[in-house]
Amino acid sequence: VLLHLLEHGPVGRVDGWLGPSDSLHDFQTNDWHLEVKTSTRPDPIAWIHPDNQLQPIEVPFSLVVVKVKKGEGTSLPEKIDEVYNHSKVSSSAAAKSHIDNMLEEIGYSKDDAHHYPTTYQKDPECIHMDANASETTLFPSRVKSSVKYDDLRWRLLVSDHAFSECDGDFWKDPAA
């Protein structure tokens, strides 16, 4: 997702990657938010937590699902190197520093690269839906007040929702 955002927009988009720092959404700018889920299933499942993760917000907000397939292609360390080697990132100390911080937040170290040998297709399919407009997602204000719960983790089956392909126009302006 970060590579797509960089290909179609400014390097400043790197600063919007906040998911590893316990942010509610993976990417947040003043103009839009993206929540990203990855699945290897033919009919992807997105695990949603916390319960308010897909609650509508004041700015355009999309759920992006990345449909990955194991096989010949790219490993996680190779994908991370691809981000660092992107022309917009390699020429920006601030972008590299932010990526370093986010990877540190999730406990990833280049020294651990050998622990990630699995390869996935190089360019997985990405699909999105407008989380603000969805009538089929679950969040606290849609739960009756009489229902008592302490915590909630739910799964979203992609085929039950209206998703569209993430094309160049989407990556250029996720707020459109």
mmCIF file of N, CA, C and O in Angstrom, residues 8 10 35 38 52-53 63-64 71 74 100 112 117 140 142 151 160 175:
data_model
loop_
_atom_site.group_PDB
_atom_site.id
_atom_site.type_symbol
_atom_site.label_atom_id
_atom_site.label_comp_id
_atom_site.label_asym_id
_atom_site.label_seq_id
_atom_site.Cartn_x
_atom_site.Cartn_y
_atom_site.Cartn_z
ATOM 1 N N HIS A 8 1.977 7.294 -6.675
ATOM 2 C CA HIS A 8 0.954 8.217 -7.172
ATOM 3 C C HIS A 8 0.850 9.509 -6.368
ATOM 4 O O HIS A 8 -0.097 10.278 -6.553
ATOM 5 N N PRO A 10 3.075 12.342 -3.206
ATOM 6 C CA PRO A 10 4.330 12.861 -2.643
ATOM 7 C C PRO A 10 4.913 11.968 -1.548
ATOM 8 O O PRO A 10 4.216 11.171 -0.926
ATOM 9 N N GLU A 35 -7.646 2.030 6.281
ATOM 10 C CA GLU A 35 -7.400 0.869 7.125
ATOM 11 C C GLU A 35 -7.065 -0.263 6.171
ATOM 12 O O GLU A 35 -7.803 -0.501 5.205
ATOM 13 N N THR A 38 -4.849 -7.597 5.181
ATOM 14 C CA THR A 38 -4.238 -8.510 4.221
ATOM 15 C C THR A 38 -4.810 -9.894 4.445
ATOM 16 O O THR A 38 -5.000 -10.317 5.587
ATOM 17 N N ASN A 52 -14.454 -0.119 17.052
ATOM 18 C CA ASN A 52 -14.735 1.143 16.366
ATOM 19 C C ASN A 52 -13.816 1.398 15.168
ATOM 20 O O ASN A 52 -13.824 2.484 14.590
ATOM 21 N N GLN A 53 -13.058 0.383 14.760
ATOM 22 C CA GLN A 53 -12.085 0.577 13.689
ATOM 23 C C GLN A 53 -12.726 0.999 12.366
ATOM 24 O O GLN A 53 -12.133 1.744 11.594
ATOM 25 N N LEU A 63 -11.557 1.150 3.560
ATOM 26 C CA LEU A 63 -10.969 -0.116 3.964
ATOM 27 C C LEU A 63 -10.320 -0.690 2.715
ATOM 28 O O LEU A 63 -10.984 -0.839 1.685
ATOM 29 N N VAL A 64 -9.020 -0.974 2.797
ATOM 30 C CA VAL A 64 -8.286 -1.561 1.685
ATOM 31 C C VAL A 64 -7.933 -2.995 2.065
ATOM 32 O O VAL A 64 -7.411 -3.242 3.156
ATOM 33 N N GLY A 71 3.899 -17.760 -3.251
ATOM 34 C CA GLY A 71 4.468 -18.260 -4.496
ATOM 35 C C GLY A 71 5.693 -17.478 -4.891
ATOM 36 O O GLY A 71 6.251 -16.722 -4.102
ATOM 37 N N THR A 74 8.107 -12.036 -3.989
ATOM 38 C CA THR A 74 8.820 -11.154 -3.086
ATOM 39 C C THR A 74 8.605 -11.562 -1.639
ATOM 40 O O THR A 74 7.475 -11.828 -1.235
ATOM 41 N N ASP A 100 11.847 3.657 9.543
ATOM 42 C CA ASP A 100 12.629 2.998 10.599
ATOM 43 C C ASP A 100 11.827 2.930 11.896
ATOM 44 O O ASP A 100 11.763 1.879 12.550
ATOM 45 N N ASP A 112 16.686 -9.667 11.392
ATOM 46 C CA ASP A 112 15.747 -10.788 11.464
ATOM 47 C C ASP A 112 15.213 -11.208 10.099
ATOM 48 O O ASP A 112 14.322 -12.055 10.006
ATOM 49 N N PRO A 117 11.333 -16.031 5.149
ATOM 50 C CA PRO A 117 11.704 -16.558 3.830
ATOM 51 C C PRO A 117 10.535 -16.710 2.851
ATOM 52 O O PRO A 117 10.751 -16.839 1.654
ATOM 53 N N PRO A 140 -19.691 0.384 17.121
ATOM 54 C CA PRO A 140 -20.476 0.552 18.352
ATOM 55 C C PRO A 140 -21.840 1.213 18.197
ATOM 56 O O PRO A 140 -22.804 0.770 18.813
ATOM 57 N N ARG A 142 -23.910 0.960 15.966
ATOM 58 C CA ARG A 142 -24.864 0.041 15.333
ATOM 59 C C ARG A 142 -25.252 -1.115 16.251
ATOM 60 O O ARG A 142 -26.045 -1.966 15.869
ATOM 61 N N ASP A 151 -15.234 -6.528 24.845
ATOM 62 C CA ASP A 151 -14.343 -6.360 23.709
ATOM 63 C C ASP A 151 -14.962 -7.125 22.545
ATOM 64 O O ASP A 151 -15.696 -8.091 22.743
ATOM 65 N N ASP A 160 -19.161 -10.297 0.985
ATOM 66 C CA ASP A 160 -20.415 -9.769 1.521
ATOM 67 C C ASP A 160 -20.506 -8.247 1.418
ATOM 68 O O ASP A 160 -21.481 -7.654 1.890
ATOM 69 N N ALA A 175 -9.113 10.261 -1.247
ATOM 70 C CA ALA A 175 -10.266 11.016 -0.752
ATOM 71 C C ALA A 175 -11.370 11.146 -1.800
ATOM 72 O O ALA A 175 -12.493 11.521 -1.471
#
